[in-house]
PDB file of N, CA and C in Angstrom:
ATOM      1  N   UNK A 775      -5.500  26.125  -4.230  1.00 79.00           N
ATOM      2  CA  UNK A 775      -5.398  25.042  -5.180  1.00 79.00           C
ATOM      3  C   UNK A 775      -4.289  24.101  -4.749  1.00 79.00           C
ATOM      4  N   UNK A 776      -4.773  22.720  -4.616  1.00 83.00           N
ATOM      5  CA  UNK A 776      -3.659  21.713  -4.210  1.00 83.00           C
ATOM      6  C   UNK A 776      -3.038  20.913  -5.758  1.00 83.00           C
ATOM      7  N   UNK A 777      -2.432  19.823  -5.976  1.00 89.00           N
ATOM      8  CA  UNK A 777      -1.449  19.381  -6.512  1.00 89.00           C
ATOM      9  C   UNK A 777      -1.563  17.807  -6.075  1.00 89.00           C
ATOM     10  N   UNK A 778      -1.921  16.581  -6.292  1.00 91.00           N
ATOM     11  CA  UNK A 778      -1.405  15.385  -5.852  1.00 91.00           C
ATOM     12  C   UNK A 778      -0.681  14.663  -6.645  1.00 91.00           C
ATOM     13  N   UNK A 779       0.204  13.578  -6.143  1.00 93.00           N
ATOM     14  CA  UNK A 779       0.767  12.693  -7.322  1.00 93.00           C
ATOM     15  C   UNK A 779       0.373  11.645  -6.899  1.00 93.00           C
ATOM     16  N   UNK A 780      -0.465  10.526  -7.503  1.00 95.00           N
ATOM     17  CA  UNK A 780      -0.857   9.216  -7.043  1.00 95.00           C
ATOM     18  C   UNK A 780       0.328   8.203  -7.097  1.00 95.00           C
ATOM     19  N   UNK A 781       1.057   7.071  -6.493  1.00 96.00           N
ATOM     20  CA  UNK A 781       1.836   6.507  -7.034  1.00 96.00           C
ATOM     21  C   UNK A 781       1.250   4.905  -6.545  1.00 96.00           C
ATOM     22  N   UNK A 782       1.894   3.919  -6.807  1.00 97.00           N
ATOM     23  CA  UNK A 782       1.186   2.234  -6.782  1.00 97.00           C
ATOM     24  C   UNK A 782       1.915   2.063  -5.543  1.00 97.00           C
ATOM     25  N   UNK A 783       1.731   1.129  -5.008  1.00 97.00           N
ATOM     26  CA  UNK A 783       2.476   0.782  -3.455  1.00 97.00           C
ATOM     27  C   UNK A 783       2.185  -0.521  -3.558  1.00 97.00           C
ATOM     28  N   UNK A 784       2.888  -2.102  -3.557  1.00 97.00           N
ATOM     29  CA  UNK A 784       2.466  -2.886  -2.859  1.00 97.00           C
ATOM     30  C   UNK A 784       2.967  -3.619  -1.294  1.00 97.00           C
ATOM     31  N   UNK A 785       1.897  -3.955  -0.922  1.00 97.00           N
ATOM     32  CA  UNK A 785       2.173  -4.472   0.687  1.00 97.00           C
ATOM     33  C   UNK A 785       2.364  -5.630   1.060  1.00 97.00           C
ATOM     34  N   UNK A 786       3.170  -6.135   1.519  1.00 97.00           N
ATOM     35  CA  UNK A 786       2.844  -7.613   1.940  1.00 97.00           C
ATOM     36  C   UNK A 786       2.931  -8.190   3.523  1.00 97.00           C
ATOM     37  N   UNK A 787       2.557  -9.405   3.473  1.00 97.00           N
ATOM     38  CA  UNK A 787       2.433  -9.817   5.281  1.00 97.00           C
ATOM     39  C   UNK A 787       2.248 -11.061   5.099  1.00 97.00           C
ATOM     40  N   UNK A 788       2.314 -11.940   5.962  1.00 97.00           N
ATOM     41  CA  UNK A 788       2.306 -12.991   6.523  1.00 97.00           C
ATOM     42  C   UNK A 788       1.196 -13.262   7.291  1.00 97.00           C
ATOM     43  N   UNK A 789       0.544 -12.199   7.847  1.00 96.00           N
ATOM     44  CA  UNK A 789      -0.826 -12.092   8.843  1.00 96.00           C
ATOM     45  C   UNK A 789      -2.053 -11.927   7.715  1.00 96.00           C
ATOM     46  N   UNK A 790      -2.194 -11.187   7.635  1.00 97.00           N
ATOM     47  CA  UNK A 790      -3.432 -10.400   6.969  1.00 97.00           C
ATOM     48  C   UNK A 790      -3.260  -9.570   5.600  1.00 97.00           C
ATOM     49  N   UNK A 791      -4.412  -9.476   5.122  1.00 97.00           N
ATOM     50  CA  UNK A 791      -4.307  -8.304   3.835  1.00 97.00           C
ATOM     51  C   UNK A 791      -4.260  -6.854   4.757  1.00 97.00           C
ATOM     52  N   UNK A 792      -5.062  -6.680   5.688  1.00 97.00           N
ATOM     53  CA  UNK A 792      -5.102  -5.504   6.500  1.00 97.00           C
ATOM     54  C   UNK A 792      -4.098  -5.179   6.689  1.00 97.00           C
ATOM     55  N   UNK A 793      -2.958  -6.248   7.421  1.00 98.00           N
ATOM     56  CA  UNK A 793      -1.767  -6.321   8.284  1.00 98.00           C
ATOM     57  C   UNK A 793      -0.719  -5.551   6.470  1.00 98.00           C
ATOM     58  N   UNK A 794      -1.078  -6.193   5.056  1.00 98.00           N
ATOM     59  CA  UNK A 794      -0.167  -5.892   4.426  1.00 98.00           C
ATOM     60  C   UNK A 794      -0.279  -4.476   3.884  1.00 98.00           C
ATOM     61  N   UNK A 795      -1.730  -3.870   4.085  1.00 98.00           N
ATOM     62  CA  UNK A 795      -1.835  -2.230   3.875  1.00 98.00           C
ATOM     63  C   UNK A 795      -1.263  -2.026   4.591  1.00 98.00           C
ATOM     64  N   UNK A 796      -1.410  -1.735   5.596  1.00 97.00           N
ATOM     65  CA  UNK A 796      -0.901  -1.093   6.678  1.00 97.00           C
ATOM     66  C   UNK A 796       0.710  -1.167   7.005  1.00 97.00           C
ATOM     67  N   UNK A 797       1.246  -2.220   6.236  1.00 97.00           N
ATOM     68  CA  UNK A 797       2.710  -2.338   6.209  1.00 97.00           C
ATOM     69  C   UNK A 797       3.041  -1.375   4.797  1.00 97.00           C
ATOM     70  N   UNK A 798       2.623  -1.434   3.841  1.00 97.00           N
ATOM     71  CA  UNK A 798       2.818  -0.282   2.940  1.00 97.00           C
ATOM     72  C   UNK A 798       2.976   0.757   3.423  1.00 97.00           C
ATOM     73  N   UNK A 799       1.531   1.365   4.527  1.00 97.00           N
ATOM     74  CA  UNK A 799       1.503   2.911   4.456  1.00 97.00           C
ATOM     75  C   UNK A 799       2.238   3.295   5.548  1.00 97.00           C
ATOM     76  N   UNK A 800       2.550   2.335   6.495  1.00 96.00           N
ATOM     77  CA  UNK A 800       3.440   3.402   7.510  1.00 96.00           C
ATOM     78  C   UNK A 800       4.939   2.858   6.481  1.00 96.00           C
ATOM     79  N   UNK A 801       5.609   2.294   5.880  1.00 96.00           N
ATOM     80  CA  UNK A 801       6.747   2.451   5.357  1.00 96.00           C
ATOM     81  C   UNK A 801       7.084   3.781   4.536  1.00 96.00           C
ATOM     82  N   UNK A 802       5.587   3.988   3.524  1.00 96.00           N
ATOM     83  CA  UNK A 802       5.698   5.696   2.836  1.00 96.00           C
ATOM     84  C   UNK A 802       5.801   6.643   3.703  1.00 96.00           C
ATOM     85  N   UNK A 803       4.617   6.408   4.968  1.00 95.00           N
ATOM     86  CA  UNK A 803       5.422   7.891   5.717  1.00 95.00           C
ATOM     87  C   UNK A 803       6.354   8.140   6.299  1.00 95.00           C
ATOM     88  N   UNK A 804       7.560   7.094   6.012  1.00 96.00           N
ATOM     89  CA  UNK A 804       8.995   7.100   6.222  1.00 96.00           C
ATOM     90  C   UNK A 804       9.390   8.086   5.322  1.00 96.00           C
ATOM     91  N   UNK A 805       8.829   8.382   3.939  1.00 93.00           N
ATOM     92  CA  UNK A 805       9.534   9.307   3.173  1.00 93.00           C
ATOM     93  C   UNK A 805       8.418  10.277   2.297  1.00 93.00           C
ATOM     94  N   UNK A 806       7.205   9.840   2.662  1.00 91.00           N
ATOM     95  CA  UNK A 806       5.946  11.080   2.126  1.00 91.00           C
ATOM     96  C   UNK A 806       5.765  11.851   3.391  1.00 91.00           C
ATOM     97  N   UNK A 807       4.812  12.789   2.866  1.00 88.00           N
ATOM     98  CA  UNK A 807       4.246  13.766   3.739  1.00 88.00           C
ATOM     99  C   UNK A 807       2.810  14.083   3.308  1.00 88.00           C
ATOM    100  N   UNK A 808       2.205  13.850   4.023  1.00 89.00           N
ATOM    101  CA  UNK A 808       0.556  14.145   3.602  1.00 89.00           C
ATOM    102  C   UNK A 808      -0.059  13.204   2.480  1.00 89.00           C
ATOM    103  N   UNK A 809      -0.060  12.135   2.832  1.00 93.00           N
ATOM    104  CA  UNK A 809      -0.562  11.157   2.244  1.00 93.00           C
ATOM    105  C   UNK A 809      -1.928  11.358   2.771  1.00 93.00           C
ATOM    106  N   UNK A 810      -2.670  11.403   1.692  1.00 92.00           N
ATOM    107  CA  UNK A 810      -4.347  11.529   1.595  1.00 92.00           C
ATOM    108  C   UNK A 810      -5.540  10.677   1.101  1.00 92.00           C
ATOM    109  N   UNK A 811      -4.686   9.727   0.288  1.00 94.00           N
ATOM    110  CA  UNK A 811      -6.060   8.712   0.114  1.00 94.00           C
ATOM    111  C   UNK A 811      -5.324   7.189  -0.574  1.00 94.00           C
ATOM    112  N   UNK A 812      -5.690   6.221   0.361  1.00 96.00           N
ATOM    113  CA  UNK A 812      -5.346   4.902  -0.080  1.00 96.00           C
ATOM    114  C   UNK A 812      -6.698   4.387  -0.942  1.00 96.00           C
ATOM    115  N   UNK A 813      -6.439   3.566  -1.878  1.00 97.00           N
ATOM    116  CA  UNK A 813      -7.434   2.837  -2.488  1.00 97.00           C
ATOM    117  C   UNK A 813      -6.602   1.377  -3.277  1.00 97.00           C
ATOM    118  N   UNK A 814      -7.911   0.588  -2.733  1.00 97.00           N
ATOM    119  CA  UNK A 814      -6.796  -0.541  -2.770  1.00 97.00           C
ATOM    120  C   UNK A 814      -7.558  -1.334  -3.802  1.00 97.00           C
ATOM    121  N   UNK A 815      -6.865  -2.210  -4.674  1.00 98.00           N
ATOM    122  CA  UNK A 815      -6.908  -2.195  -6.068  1.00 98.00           C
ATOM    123  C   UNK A 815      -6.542  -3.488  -6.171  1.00 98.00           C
ATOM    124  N   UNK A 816      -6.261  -4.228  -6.135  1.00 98.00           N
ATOM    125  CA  UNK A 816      -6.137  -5.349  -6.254  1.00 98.00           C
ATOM    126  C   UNK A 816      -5.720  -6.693  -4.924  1.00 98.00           C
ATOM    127  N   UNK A 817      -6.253  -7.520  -4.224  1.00 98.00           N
ATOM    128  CA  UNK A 817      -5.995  -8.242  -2.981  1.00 98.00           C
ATOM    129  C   UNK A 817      -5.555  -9.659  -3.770  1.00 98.00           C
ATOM    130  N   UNK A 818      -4.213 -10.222  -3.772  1.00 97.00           N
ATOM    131  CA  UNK A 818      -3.691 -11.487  -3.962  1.00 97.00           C
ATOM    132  C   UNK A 818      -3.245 -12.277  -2.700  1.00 97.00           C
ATOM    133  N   UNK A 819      -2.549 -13.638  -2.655  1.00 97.00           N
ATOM    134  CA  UNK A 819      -1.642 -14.220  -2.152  1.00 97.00           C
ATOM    135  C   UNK A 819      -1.242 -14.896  -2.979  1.00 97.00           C
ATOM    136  N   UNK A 820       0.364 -15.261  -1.925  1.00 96.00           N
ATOM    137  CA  UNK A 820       1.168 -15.925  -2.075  1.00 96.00           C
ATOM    138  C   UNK A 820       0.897 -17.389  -2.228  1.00 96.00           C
ATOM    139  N   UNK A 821       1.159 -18.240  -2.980  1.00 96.00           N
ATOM    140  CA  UNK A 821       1.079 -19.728  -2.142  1.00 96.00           C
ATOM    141  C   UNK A 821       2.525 -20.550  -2.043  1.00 96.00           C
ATOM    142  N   UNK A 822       2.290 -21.637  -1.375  1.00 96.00           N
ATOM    143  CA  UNK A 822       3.221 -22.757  -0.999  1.00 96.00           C
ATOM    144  C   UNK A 822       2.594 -23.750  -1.101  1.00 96.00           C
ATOM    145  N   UNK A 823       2.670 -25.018  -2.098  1.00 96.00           N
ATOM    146  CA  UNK A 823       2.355 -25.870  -1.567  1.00 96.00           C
ATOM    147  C   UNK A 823       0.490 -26.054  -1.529  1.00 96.00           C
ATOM    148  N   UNK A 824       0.105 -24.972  -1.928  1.00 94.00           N
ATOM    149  CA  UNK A 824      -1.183 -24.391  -2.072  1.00 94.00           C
ATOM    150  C   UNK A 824      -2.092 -24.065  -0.148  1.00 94.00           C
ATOM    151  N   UNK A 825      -1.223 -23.944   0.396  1.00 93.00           N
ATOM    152  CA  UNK A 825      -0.432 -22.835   1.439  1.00 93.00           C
ATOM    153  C   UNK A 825      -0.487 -21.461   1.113  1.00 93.00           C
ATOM    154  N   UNK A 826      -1.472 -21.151   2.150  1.00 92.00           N
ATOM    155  CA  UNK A 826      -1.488 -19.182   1.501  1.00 92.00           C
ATOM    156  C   UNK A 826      -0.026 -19.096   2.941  1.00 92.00           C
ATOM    157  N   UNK A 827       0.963 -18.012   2.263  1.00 96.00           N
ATOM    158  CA  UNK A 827       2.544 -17.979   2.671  1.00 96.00           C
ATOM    159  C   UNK A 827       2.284 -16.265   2.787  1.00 96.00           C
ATOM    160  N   UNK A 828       1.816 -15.914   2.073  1.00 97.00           N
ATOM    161  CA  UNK A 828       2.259 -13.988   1.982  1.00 97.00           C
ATOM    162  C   UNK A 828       0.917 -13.373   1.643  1.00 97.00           C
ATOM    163  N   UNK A 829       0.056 -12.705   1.930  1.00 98.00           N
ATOM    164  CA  UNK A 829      -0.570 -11.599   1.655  1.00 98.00           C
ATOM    165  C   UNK A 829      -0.285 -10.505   0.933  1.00 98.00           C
ATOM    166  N   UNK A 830      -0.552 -10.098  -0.178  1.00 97.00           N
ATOM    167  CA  UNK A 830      -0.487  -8.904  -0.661  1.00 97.00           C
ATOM    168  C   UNK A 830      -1.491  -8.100  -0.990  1.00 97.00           C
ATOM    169  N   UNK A 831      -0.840  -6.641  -0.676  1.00 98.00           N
ATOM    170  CA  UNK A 831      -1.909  -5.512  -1.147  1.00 98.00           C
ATOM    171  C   UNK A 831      -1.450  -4.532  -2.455  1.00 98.00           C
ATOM    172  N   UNK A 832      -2.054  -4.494  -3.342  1.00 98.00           N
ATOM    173  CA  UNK A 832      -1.731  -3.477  -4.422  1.00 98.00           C
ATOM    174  C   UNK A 832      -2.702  -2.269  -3.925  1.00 98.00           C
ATOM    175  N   UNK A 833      -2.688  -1.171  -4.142  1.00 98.00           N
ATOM    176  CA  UNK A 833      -2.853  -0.372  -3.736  1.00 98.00           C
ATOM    177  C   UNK A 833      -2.818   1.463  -4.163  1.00 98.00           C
ATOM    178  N   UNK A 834      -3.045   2.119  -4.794  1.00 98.00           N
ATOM    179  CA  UNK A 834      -2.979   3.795  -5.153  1.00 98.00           C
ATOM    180  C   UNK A 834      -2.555   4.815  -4.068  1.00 98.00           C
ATOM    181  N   UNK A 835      -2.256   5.386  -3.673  1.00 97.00           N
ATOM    182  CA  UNK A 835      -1.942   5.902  -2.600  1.00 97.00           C
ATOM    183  C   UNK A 835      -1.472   7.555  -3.122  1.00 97.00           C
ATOM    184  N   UNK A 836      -2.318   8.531  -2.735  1.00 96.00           N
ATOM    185  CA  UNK A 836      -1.944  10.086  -3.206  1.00 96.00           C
ATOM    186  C   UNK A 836      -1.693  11.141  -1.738  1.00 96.00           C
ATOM    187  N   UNK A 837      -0.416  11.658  -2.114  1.00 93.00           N
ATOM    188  CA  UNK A 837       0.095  12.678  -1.544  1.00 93.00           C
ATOM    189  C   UNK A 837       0.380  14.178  -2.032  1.00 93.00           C
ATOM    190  N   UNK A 838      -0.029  14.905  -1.324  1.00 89.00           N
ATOM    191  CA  UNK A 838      -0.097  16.375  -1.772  1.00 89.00           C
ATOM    192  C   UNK A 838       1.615  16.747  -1.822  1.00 89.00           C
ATOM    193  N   UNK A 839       1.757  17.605  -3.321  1.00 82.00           N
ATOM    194  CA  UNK A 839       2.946  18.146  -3.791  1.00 82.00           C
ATOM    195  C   UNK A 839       3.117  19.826  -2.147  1.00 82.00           C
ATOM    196  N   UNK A 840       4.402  19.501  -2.303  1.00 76.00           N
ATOM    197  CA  UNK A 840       4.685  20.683  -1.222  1.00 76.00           C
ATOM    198  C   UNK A 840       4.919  22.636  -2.275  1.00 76.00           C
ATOM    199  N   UNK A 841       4.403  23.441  -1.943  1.00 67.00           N
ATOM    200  CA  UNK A 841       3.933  24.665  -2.883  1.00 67.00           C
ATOM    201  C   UNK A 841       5.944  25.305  -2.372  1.00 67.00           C
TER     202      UNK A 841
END
């Protein structure tokens, strides 16, 4: 029997929405372990000027509790 805790993550970038997941999830595995399922939940930007400036990703992200 496993254990997860889901928590919210958002991402951001200058490139891409891709570019701003992916800046989320390698920053968590700076301090998770066994991160198991992204689901991404909401896609915005930034504007300037009506200038897309920032990409963001909202996002769910669950990691298994250690026994």
């Amino acid at each position: 029997m496993s254990v997860y805790k889901v928590i919210e993550l958002v991402g951001t970038s200058k490139e891409s929405w891709e570019d701003a997941a992916n800046q989320a999830i390698v920053t968590a595995k700076k301090s998770l372990r066994e991160l198991r399922i992204a689901e991404v939940i909401k896609l915005d930007v930034r504007l300037d000027d009506g200038d897309f400036v920032e990409y963001r990703v909202r996002m769910n992200v669950s990691f298994k509790y250690d026994d």
